[in-house]
Amino acid sequence: MELARLPISASQRGKLISAGYTSLSSLSSLSPSTLAQDLKISDNEALEILRVVSQGSRLDKPDGSHAIVNGAQTAWDMLHEEESLKCITTSCVDLDDILGGGIKCKEVTEIGGVPGIGKTQLGIQLAVNVQIPVYYGGLGGKAIYIDTEGSFMLERALQIAKACIEDMSGNSDFLQKDFQSCQVKAQPKDFLQNIFYFRVCSYTEQIAMINYLDKFISEHKDVNVVIIDSVTFHFRQDFDDLALRTRLLSGMALKLMKLAKKFSLAVVLLNQVTTKHTEGSFQLTLALGDSWSHSCTNRVILYWNGDERYAYIDKSPSLRSASAPYSVTGKGIRTATSKCKRIKIM
Amino acid sequence: MANKLISEMGLPTSIANIFAARNITTAKEALSLTEFELMELLDVGMARVTSAVAHISEIVSPPTQTALSLMEQRVQNEYMAGHLPTRLKGLDEALGGGIPFGVLTELVGPPGIGKTQFCLKLSLLASLPASYGGLDGRVIYIDAESKFSSRRMIEIGSKSFPEIFHVEGMAKEMAGRILVLRPTSLSEFTESLQHIKISLLQNHVKLLVIDSMAALVTGEYDQGPTRQHSLGWHISFIKSVAEFSRIPIVVTNQVRSQSHDGTSQYSFQVESRGETVDDHTRFDSHLVAALGIHWAHAVTIRLVLEAKAGQRFLKVAKSPISPPLAFPFNITPSGISLLNDEGIEMKGPQISTIHYQGHEDIINFDSERLQ
């Protein structure tokens, strides 16, 4: 294994190489004081280097006391985990169906569509639905809403929260009486209190925010969903260096995936569309390019089919490609019914 | 925030000096590199890099607040919780009070339909004193097509608010609050914008109108990457002005005919063309809003003005808070007036299409009227 892959500083690496230690095996049975003498560094520094080396080489030991490959999990254990994965409902039966129950926790889902199709609506709906209490079948968690465009409308969030509460009280009539005794009537404002709102104004702030989320969520363990609306905006203009953009985006995607796995939360990224000239015609495609399209676990495209709004599972490791209709009503996202009369909001 | 200096972030002195020595002075420069790259560049161990990046990220991140605290802040500090009422009852109800602060509202429609009329009325409304329901502030009107008519604006004012305008000197006061800029080139416009951003708050500017965005941007560049780049910069800048100053910004846009047949589709739609419902909007209209899809994403509210069968309609085509409603309207001496406050709900993408039928009558009729 190469020394170049170890996370040590360049000067330390330089010293190791010039002292003749060119591979890990040469370091494996060395004592810190010998190394310190050879490299002319302090004992502590030598200890640090050896610690990093032993972590790195654990992967090579076939008969280590840990699992066969450090950090791996068997597929059987993962199956148990996957089956007990929680989902956040979208309030639309058909959409929940094709999503396998709803937006999955521990995964990054990208949702894209033309302007006006309902991306922000879905984002706000998820920020409200994640708060549905456990005894109603929800997660009872909090939401983080990272707004890069200023599209989060407070009045709309209030409306959606109110409709969600009404739906819950409507359903509770069917539940046993015991539930009602422990339930306190929730107010729409309480729902707003559980949405942490961050307004991000540049790509630097966006990257900083995603870095900061690790600390923030460790301090607020009840957050179950992170919604970024939209992940595209700050990366779409002003980027002369496309290579930098690709690097930053993939770095961001990795960090988000790590967050999703570490804290078992759902990450929802809203994306815009752009036109691409392929096969002689202009086609719509999600923005940010081809390499970004590999970064997310699941990809859902919202589109118009005639007069109806539809969602299409474009990419997913476990879900079938399927379309489902949904509608945006005064109450938020709901199941599409061709005969439903849309209610005017105010 | 992106340009915040690393030296001012309270990092431990040793690492702060290393950043400075390697010429990484702002947060933007530091965060544009991955942690491995930083490690190579700064020649420090992983642990120190990680903690430095975490520290910088925490400082650069926006402050934590909940949606509730944001709402309480707005209700307390802003007029009508952040809306400029248009005095068109149906529209105000649909938009939750009026044109919202802090975001871009777009008016798009064919020539002669009434976009400038609407802007004139809004400018007047923003300049009115608070006791009459206005924002009691200045208005900056960027008139790229030389359409601003003082005479017409005062006519609108006298007809809509006779009680104010007949008072001695009020017309002068109100008209005096509206500052009209006539940039002749995109670079002049850009410069004006930058000045405006700096002086907005201290000059009590409460509304910014850009009439029209399309004229400014399409004049100078051909289609393609240069134009997109410049438009992108302007979009970002105007949105940031709206955001930090919390004023409404109204932008008008032109229409153009579609360059290719039908609306674009996704690749999966093209494959399954047999199953999809035929999009009747394809054959119906050949007009679309100018400036492209990036612009369409950037505006928060899009109001489409169109003429169909001799009747004008104001459609709320994109709005986070309103269902897709269309209001028939007319242009009267006192500006725009809705014929029906209930609005007709439109299904599907029809709300975004722009019709321009029977327009000859409308233009001729109104130009006589407005003389």
CSV table of N, CA, C and O in Angstrom, one decimal, chain B residues 75-140:
chain,number,residue,atom,x,y,z
B,75,VAL,N,-43.9,39.8,10.9
B,75,VAL,CA,-45.2,40.4,11.2
B,75,VAL,C,-45.0,41.7,12.1
B,75,VAL,O,-45.7,42.7,11.9
B,76,GLN,N,-44.0,41.6,12.9
B,76,GLN,CA,-43.7,42.8,13.7
B,76,GLN,C,-43.2,44.0,13.0
B,76,GLN,O,-43.5,45.1,13.2
B,77,ASN,N,-42.2,43.7,12.1
B,77,ASN,CA,-41.5,44.8,11.5
B,77,ASN,C,-41.9,45.2,10.1
B,77,ASN,O,-41.5,46.3,9.7
B,78,GLU,N,-42.7,44.4,9.4
B,78,GLU,CA,-43.0,44.8,8.1
B,78,GLU,C,-44.5,45.1,7.8
B,78,GLU,O,-45.4,44.6,8.5
B,79,TYR,N,-44.7,46.0,6.8
B,79,TYR,CA,-46.0,46.4,6.5
B,79,TYR,C,-46.8,45.2,5.9
B,79,TYR,O,-46.3,44.5,5.0
B,80,MET,N,-48.0,45.0,6.5
B,80,MET,CA,-48.8,43.9,6.0
B,80,MET,C,-48.0,42.6,5.9
B,80,MET,O,-48.2,41.9,4.9
B,81,ALA,N,-47.2,42.3,6.9
B,81,ALA,CA,-46.4,41.1,7.0
B,81,ALA,C,-45.6,40.9,5.7
B,81,ALA,O,-45.4,39.8,5.2
B,82,GLY,N,-45.2,42.0,5.1
B,82,GLY,CA,-44.3,41.9,3.9
B,82,GLY,C,-45.0,41.8,2.6
B,82,GLY,O,-44.6,41.1,1.7
B,83,HIS,N,-46.1,42.6,2.4
B,83,HIS,CA,-46.7,42.7,1.1
B,83,HIS,C,-47.1,44.1,0.7
B,83,HIS,O,-47.4,44.9,1.6
B,84,LEU,N,-47.1,44.4,-0.6
B,84,LEU,CA,-47.5,45.6,-1.1
B,84,LEU,C,-48.9,45.4,-1.8
B,84,LEU,O,-48.9,44.8,-2.8
B,85,PRO,N,-50.0,45.9,-1.1
B,85,PRO,CA,-51.3,45.6,-1.8
B,85,PRO,C,-51.4,46.3,-3.1
B,85,PRO,O,-51.0,47.5,-3.2
B,86,THR,N,-52.0,45.6,-4.1
B,86,THR,CA,-52.1,46.2,-5.4
B,86,THR,C,-53.5,46.9,-5.6
B,86,THR,O,-53.8,47.5,-6.6
B,87,ARG,N,-54.4,46.8,-4.6
B,87,ARG,CA,-55.7,47.4,-4.6
B,87,ARG,C,-56.6,46.6,-5.6
B,87,ARG,O,-57.7,47.1,-5.9
B,88,LEU,N,-56.1,45.5,-6.2
B,88,LEU,CA,-57.0,44.7,-7.0
B,88,LEU,C,-57.3,43.5,-6.1
B,88,LEU,O,-56.5,42.6,-5.8
B,89,LYS,N,-58.6,43.5,-5.7
B,89,LYS,CA,-59.0,42.7,-4.6
B,89,LYS,C,-58.7,41.2,-4.8
B,89,LYS,O,-58.1,40.5,-4.0
B,90,GLY,N,-59.1,40.7,-6.0
B,90,GLY,CA,-58.9,39.3,-6.3
B,90,GLY,C,-57.4,38.9,-6.3
B,90,GLY,O,-57.0,37.9,-5.8
B,91,LEU,N,-56.6,39.8,-6.9
B,91,LEU,CA,-55.1,39.5,-7.0
B,91,LEU,C,-54.5,39.5,-5.6
B,91,LEU,O,-53.7,38.7,-5.2
B,92,ASP,N,-54.9,40.5,-4.8
B,92,ASP,CA,-54.3,40.6,-3.4
B,92,ASP,C,-54.6,39.4,-2.6
B,92,ASP,O,-53.8,38.9,-1.9
B,93,GLU,N,-55.9,38.9,-2.8
B,93,GLU,CA,-56.3,37.8,-2.0
B,93,GLU,C,-55.5,36.6,-2.4
B,93,GLU,O,-55.0,35.8,-1.6
B,94,ALA,N,-55.3,36.4,-3.8
B,94,ALA,CA,-54.6,35.3,-4.3
B,94,ALA,C,-53.1,35.3,-3.8
B,94,ALA,O,-52.6,34.2,-3.5
B,95,LEU,N,-52.5,36.5,-3.8
B,95,LEU,CA,-51.1,36.6,-3.4
B,95,LEU,C,-50.9,36.7,-1.9
B,95,LEU,O,-49.7,36.9,-1.5
B,96,GLY,N,-51.9,36.5,-1.1
B,96,GLY,CA,-51.7,36.6,0.3
B,96,GLY,C,-51.4,38.0,0.9
B,96,GLY,O,-50.7,38.1,1.8
B,97,GLY,N,-52.0,39.0,0.2
B,97,GLY,CA,-51.9,40.3,0.7
B,97,GLY,C,-51.4,41.3,-0.3
B,97,GLY,O,-51.7,42.5,-0.3
B,98,GLY,N,-50.6,40.8,-1.3
B,98,GLY,CA,-50.1,41.8,-2.3
B,98,GLY,C,-48.8,41.3,-2.9
B,98,GLY,O,-48.4,40.1,-2.6
B,99,ILE,N,-48.1,42.2,-3.5
B,99,ILE,CA,-46.8,41.8,-4.1
B,99,ILE,C,-45.8,41.6,-2.9
B,99,ILE,O,-45.7,42.5,-2.1
B,100,PRO,N,-45.2,40.4,-2.8
B,100,PRO,CA,-44.4,40.1,-1.6
B,100,PRO,C,-43.1,40.9,-1.6
B,100,PRO,O,-42.5,41.1,-2.7
B,101,PHE,N,-42.6,41.2,-0.4
B,101,PHE,CA,-41.3,41.8,-0.3
B,101,PHE,C,-40.2,40.7,-0.4
B,101,PHE,O,-40.4,39.6,-0.1
B,102,GLY,N,-39.0,41.2,-0.8
B,102,GLY,CA,-37.9,40.3,-0.7
B,102,GLY,C,-37.7,39.3,-1.9
B,102,GLY,O,-36.8,38.6,-1.9
B,103,VAL,N,-38.6,39.3,-2.8
B,103,VAL,CA,-38.5,38.4,-3.9
B,103,VAL,C,-38.9,39.1,-5.3
B,103,VAL,O,-39.4,40.2,-5.3
B,104,LEU,N,-38.6,38.4,-6.4
B,104,LEU,CA,-38.9,39.0,-7.7
B,104,LEU,C,-40.3,38.6,-8.1
B,104,LEU,O,-40.7,37.5,-8.1
B,105,THR,N,-41.0,39.6,-8.6
B,105,THR,CA,-42.3,39.4,-9.2
B,105,THR,C,-42.2,39.8,-10.6
B,105,THR,O,-41.8,40.9,-10.9
B,106,GLU,N,-42.6,38.9,-11.5
B,106,GLU,CA,-42.4,39.2,-13.0
B,106,GLU,C,-43.8,39.4,-13.6
B,106,GLU,O,-44.8,38.8,-13.3
B,107,LEU,N,-43.8,40.4,-14.5
B,107,LEU,CA,-45.0,40.7,-15.3
B,107,LEU,C,-44.6,40.4,-16.7
B,107,LEU,O,-43.7,41.1,-17.3
B,108,VAL,N,-45.2,39.4,-17.3
B,108,VAL,CA,-44.8,39.1,-18.7
B,108,VAL,C,-46.1,39.1,-19.6
B,108,VAL,O,-47.2,38.8,-19.2
B,109,GLY,N,-45.9,39.7,-20.8
B,109,GLY,CA,-47.0,39.7,-21.7
B,109,GLY,C,-46.6,40.4,-23.0
B,109,GLY,O,-45.5,41.0,-23.1
B,110,PRO,N,-47.5,40.3,-24.0
B,110,PRO,CA,-47.2,40.9,-25.3
B,110,PRO,C,-47.2,42.4,-25.2
B,110,PRO,O,-47.7,43.0,-24.3
B,111,PRO,N,-46.7,43.1,-26.3
B,111,PRO,CA,-46.7,44.5,-26.2
B,111,PRO,C,-48.0,45.2,-26.2
B,111,PRO,O,-49.0,44.7,-26.8
B,112,GLY,N,-48.2,46.2,-25.4
B,112,GLY,CA,-49.5,46.9,-25.3
B,112,GLY,C,-50.5,46.3,-24.4
B,112,GLY,O,-51.6,46.8,-24.4
B,113,ILE,N,-50.1,45.3,-23.7
B,113,ILE,CA,-51.2,44.6,-22.9
B,113,ILE,C,-51.4,45.3,-21.6
B,113,ILE,O,-52.5,45.1,-21.0
B,114,GLY,N,-50.5,46.1,-21.1
B,114,GLY,CA,-50.8,46.7,-19.8
B,114,GLY,C,-49.7,46.6,-18.7
B,114,GLY,O,-49.9,46.9,-17.6
B,115,LYS,N,-48.5,46.1,-19.1
B,115,LYS,CA,-47.5,45.9,-18.1
B,115,LYS,C,-47.0,47.2,-17.5
B,115,LYS,O,-46.9,47.3,-16.3
B,116,THR,N,-46.7,48.1,-18.4
B,116,THR,CA,-46.3,49.4,-17.9
B,116,THR,C,-47.3,50.1,-17.1
B,116,THR,O,-47.1,50.8,-16.1
B,117,GLN,N,-48.6,50.0,-17.5
B,117,GLN,CA,-49.7,50.6,-16.7
B,117,GLN,C,-49.7,50.0,-15.3
B,117,GLN,O,-49.9,50.8,-14.3
B,118,PHE,N,-49.5,48.7,-15.2
B,118,PHE,CA,-49.5,48.1,-13.9
B,118,PHE,C,-48.4,48.6,-13.1
B,118,PHE,O,-48.5,48.9,-11.9
B,119,CYS,N,-47.2,48.8,-13.7
B,119,CYS,CA,-46.0,49.3,-13.0
B,119,CYS,C,-46.2,50.7,-12.5
B,119,CYS,O,-45.8,51.1,-11.4
B,120,LEU,N,-46.9,51.5,-13.3
B,120,LEU,CA,-47.1,52.9,-12.9
B,120,LEU,C,-48.0,52.9,-11.7
B,120,LEU,O,-47.8,53.7,-10.8
B,121,LYS,N,-49.0,52.1,-11.7
B,121,LYS,CA,-50.0,52.1,-10.6
B,121,LYS,C,-49.2,51.6,-9.3
B,121,LYS,O,-49.4,52.2,-8.2
B,122,LEU,N,-48.4,50.6,-9.5
B,122,LEU,CA,-47.6,50.1,-8.3
B,122,LEU,C,-46.7,51.1,-7.8
B,122,LEU,O,-46.5,51.3,-6.5
B,123,SER,N,-46.1,51.9,-8.7
B,123,SER,CA,-45.1,52.9,-8.2
B,123,SER,C,-45.9,53.9,-7.4
B,123,SER,O,-45.4,54.4,-6.3
B,124,LEU,N,-47.1,54.3,-7.8
B,124,LEU,CA,-47.9,55.3,-7.1
B,124,LEU,C,-48.2,54.7,-5.8
B,124,LEU,O,-48.1,55.4,-4.7
B,125,LEU,N,-48.7,53.5,-5.7
B,125,LEU,CA,-49.1,52.9,-4.5
B,125,LEU,C,-48.0,52.8,-3.4
B,125,LEU,O,-48.2,53.0,-2.3
B,126,ALA,N,-46.8,52.6,-3.9
B,126,ALA,CA,-45.6,52.5,-3.0
B,126,ALA,C,-45.3,53.9,-2.4
B,126,ALA,O,-44.8,54.0,-1.3
B,127,SER,N,-45.6,54.9,-3.2
B,127,SER,CA,-45.2,56.2,-2.7
B,127,SER,C,-46.2,56.9,-1.8
B,127,SER,O,-45.9,57.9,-1.1
B,128,LEU,N,-47.4,56.3,-1.8
B,128,LEU,CA,-48.4,56.9,-0.9
B,128,LEU,C,-48.1,56.9,0.5
B,128,LEU,O,-47.4,55.9,1.0
B,129,PRO,N,-48.6,57.8,1.3
B,129,PRO,CA,-48.3,57.7,2.8
B,129,PRO,C,-49.0,56.5,3.4
B,129,PRO,O,-50.0,56.0,2.8
B,130,ALA,N,-48.5,56.1,4.5
B,130,ALA,CA,-49.0,54.9,5.2
B,130,ALA,C,-50.5,55.0,5.5
B,130,ALA,O,-51.2,54.0,5.4
B,131,SER,N,-51.0,56.2,5.8
B,131,SER,CA,-52.4,56.4,6.1
B,131,SER,C,-53.3,56.0,4.9
B,131,SER,O,-54.5,55.7,5.1
B,132,TYR,N,-52.7,56.1,3.7
B,132,TYR,CA,-53.6,55.7,2.6
B,132,TYR,C,-53.2,54.3,2.1
B,132,TYR,O,-53.6,54.0,1.0
B,133,GLY,N,-52.5,53.6,2.9
B,133,GLY,CA,-52.2,52.2,2.5
B,133,GLY,C,-51.0,52.1,1.6
B,133,GLY,O,-50.8,51.1,0.9
B,134,GLY,N,-50.1,53.1,1.6
B,134,GLY,CA,-48.9,53.0,0.8
B,134,GLY,C,-47.7,52.6,1.7
B,134,GLY,O,-47.8,52.4,2.9
B,135,LEU,N,-46.5,52.6,1.0
B,135,LEU,CA,-45.3,52.2,1.8
B,135,LEU,C,-44.6,53.5,2.2
B,135,LEU,O,-43.6,53.4,2.8
B,136,ASP,N,-45.1,54.7,1.8
B,136,ASP,CA,-44.5,55.9,2.2
B,136,ASP,C,-43.0,56.0,1.9
B,136,ASP,O,-42.2,56.3,2.8
B,137,GLY,N,-42.7,55.6,0.7
B,137,GLY,CA,-41.2,55.7,0.4
B,137,GLY,C,-41.0,56.0,-1.0
B,137,GLY,O,-41.9,56.3,-1.8
B,138,ARG,N,-39.7,56.0,-1.4
B,138,ARG,CA,-39.3,56.3,-2.7
B,138,ARG,C,-39.4,55.1,-3.6
B,138,ARG,O,-39.4,53.9,-3.1
B,139,VAL,N,-39.5,55.3,-4.9
B,139,VAL,CA,-39.6,54.2,-5.9
B,139,VAL,C,-38.5,54.5,-6.9
B,139,VAL,O,-38.3,55.6,-7.4
B,140,ILE,N,-37.8,53.5,-7.2
B,140,ILE,CA,-36.8,53.6,-8.3
B,140,ILE,C,-37.4,52.9,-9.5
B,140,ILE,O,-37.7,51.7,-9.5
